[in-house]
Short mmCIF file of C-alpha atoms and ligand atoms in Angstrom, two decimals:
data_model
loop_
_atom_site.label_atom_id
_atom_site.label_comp_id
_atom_site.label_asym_id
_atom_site.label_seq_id
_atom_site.Cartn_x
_atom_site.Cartn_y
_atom_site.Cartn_z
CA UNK A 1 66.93 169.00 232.77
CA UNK A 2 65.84 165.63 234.40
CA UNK A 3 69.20 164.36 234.56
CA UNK A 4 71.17 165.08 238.12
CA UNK A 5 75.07 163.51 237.28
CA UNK A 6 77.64 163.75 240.00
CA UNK A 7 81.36 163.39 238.53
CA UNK A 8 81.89 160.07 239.47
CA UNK A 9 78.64 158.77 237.92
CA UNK A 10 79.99 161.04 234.87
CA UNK A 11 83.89 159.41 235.33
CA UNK A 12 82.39 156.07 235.73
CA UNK A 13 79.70 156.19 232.54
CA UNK A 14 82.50 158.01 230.69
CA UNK A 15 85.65 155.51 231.33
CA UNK A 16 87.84 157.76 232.08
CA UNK A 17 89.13 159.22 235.77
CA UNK A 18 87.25 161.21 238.19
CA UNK A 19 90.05 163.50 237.96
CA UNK A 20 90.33 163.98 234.58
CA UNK A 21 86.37 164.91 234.23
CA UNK A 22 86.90 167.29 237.21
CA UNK A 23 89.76 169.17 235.98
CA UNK A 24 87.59 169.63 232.29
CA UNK A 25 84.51 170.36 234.00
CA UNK A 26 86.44 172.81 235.89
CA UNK A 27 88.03 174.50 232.61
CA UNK A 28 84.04 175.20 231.66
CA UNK A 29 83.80 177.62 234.09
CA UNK A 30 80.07 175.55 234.92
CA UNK A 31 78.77 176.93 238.39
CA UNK A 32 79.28 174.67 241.20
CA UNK A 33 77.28 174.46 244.31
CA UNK A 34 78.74 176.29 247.63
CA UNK A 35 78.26 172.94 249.38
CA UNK A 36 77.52 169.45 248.68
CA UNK A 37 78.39 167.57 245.71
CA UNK A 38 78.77 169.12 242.01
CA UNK A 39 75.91 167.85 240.38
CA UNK A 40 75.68 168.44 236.56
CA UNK A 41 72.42 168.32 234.26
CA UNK A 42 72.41 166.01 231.19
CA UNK A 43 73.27 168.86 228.65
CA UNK A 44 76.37 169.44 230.28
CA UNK A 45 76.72 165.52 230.73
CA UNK A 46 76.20 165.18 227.26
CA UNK A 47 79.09 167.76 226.74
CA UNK A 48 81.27 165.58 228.97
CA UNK A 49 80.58 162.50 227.24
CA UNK A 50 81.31 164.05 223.96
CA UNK A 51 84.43 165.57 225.46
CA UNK A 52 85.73 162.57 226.84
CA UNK A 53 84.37 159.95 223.65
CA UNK A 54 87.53 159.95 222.03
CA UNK A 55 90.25 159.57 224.43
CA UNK A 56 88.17 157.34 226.65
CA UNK A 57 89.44 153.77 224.89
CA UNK A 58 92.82 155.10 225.34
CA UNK A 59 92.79 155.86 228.88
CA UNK A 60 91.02 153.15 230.02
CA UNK A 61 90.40 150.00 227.83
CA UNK A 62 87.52 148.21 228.42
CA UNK A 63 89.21 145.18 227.79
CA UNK A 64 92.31 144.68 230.09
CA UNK A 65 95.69 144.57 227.71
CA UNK A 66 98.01 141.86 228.77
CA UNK A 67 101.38 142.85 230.02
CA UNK A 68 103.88 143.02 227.41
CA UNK A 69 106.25 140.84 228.70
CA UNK A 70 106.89 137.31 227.40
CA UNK A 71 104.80 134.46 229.26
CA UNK A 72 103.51 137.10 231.79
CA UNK A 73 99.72 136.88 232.83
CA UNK A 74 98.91 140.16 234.43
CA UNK A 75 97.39 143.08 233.06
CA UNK A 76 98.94 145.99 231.96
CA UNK A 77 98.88 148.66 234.78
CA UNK A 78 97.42 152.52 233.85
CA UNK A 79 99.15 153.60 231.05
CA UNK A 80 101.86 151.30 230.94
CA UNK A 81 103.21 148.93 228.65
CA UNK A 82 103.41 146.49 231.48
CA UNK A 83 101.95 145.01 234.60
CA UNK A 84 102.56 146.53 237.84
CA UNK A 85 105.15 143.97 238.85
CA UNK A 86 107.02 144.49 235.68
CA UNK A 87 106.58 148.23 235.89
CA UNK A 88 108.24 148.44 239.33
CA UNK A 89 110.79 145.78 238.67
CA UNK A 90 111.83 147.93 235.41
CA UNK A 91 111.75 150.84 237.61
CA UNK A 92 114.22 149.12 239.99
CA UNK A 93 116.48 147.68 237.84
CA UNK A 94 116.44 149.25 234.56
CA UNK A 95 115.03 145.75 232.48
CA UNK A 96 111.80 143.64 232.92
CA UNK A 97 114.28 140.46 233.27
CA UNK A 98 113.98 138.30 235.95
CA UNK A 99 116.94 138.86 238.32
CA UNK A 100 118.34 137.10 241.55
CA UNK A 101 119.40 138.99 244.46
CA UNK A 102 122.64 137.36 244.01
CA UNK A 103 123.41 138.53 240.42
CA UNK A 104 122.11 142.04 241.79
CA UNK A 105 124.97 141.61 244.50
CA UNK A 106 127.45 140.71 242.49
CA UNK A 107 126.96 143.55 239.79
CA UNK A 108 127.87 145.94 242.74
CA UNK A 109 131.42 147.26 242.96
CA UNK A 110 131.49 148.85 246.60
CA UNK A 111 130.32 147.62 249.90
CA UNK A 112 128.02 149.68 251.34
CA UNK A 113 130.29 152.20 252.73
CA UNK A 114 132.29 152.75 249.65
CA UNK A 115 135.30 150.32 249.77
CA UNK A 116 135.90 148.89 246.93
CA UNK A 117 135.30 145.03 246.58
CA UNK A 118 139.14 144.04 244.76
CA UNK A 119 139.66 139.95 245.46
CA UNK A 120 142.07 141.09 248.18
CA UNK A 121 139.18 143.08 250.03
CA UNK A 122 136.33 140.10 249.77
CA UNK A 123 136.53 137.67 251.91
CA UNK A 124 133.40 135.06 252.86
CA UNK A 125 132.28 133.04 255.54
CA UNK A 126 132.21 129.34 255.45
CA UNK A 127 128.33 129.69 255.98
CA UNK A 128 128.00 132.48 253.46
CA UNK A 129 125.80 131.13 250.38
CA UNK A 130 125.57 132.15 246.78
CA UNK A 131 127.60 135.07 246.38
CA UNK A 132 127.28 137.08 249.25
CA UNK A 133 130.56 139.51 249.52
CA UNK A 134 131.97 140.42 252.32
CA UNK A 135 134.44 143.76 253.05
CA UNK A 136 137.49 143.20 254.72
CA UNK A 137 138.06 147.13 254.93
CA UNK A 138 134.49 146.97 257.48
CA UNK A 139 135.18 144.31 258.94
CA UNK A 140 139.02 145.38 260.34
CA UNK A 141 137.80 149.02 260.74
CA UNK A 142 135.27 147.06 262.90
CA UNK A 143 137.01 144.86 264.93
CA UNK A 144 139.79 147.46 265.81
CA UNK A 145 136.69 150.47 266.69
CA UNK A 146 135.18 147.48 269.17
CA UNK A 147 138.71 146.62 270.68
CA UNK A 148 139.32 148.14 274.27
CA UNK A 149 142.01 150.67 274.10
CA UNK A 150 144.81 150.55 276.03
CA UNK A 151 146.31 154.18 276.75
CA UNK A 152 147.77 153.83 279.54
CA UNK A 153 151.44 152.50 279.11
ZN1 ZN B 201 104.14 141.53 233.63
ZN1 ZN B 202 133.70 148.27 253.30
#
């Protein structure tokens, strides 16, 4: 009974999560102090190292897995089949592709307050690039809101 093992000495020596050793330790029904850190005696560290053995390589590889997209250099991120870039990109747009904010523009239908972007309702500025879209719904529900009224006959 030598052994004094604090969870993230156990998390760390096990590969696996603080959390996830916490929430089995805590399963155990093992006392824990009133105050201070839990600290945990090498049976019962044994016992987490036997607990966590198996599903330790999957949750965290000791060698980093390289994202599985095409070409890409980053590592995978947690559990995912990706890197964190790729993760969040997929998450955004539904596909790891690469994709311009100008295709992402154009795939829209509706300006931003619903109208619906028909050729007759685009229109562009001379200094507009790619293929920014302009409403012409907004922009005369604009400039007649901003025009002085005239009431008085
Ligand atoms: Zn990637
Ligand atoms: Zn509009």
């Amino acid at each position: 009974m030598a052994g004094e093992w604090t969870i993230r000495e156990l998390a760390r020596e096990a590969g696996v999560s603080r959390k996830s050793v916490w929430a089995w330790i805590a399963e155990q029904g093992w006392e824990r102090p009133a105050s201070g850190p839990w600290i945990l005696d090498d049976e019962q560290a044994r016992l987490v190292f036997e607990r966590f053995e198996q599903t330790a390589p999957l949750r965290t590889p000791r060698e980093p897995i390289p994202c599985s997209v095409e070409a890409c250099e980053r590592t995978r991120a947690g559990l995912q089949d990706v890197c964190k870039m790729h993760y969040q990109r997929r998450a955004r747009t539904g596909s790891t592709e690469r994709s311009s904010g100008g295709d992402w523009q154009t795939a829209k239908t509706h300006c931003p307050q619903g109208h619906e972007y028909t050729p007759e309702n685009i229109y562009r500025f001379p200094s507009d690039t790619g293929t920014r879209r302009r409403c012409r719904t907004c922009r005369i529900a604009q400039s007649s809101a901003s025009k002085p009224r005239d009431a008085r006959g």
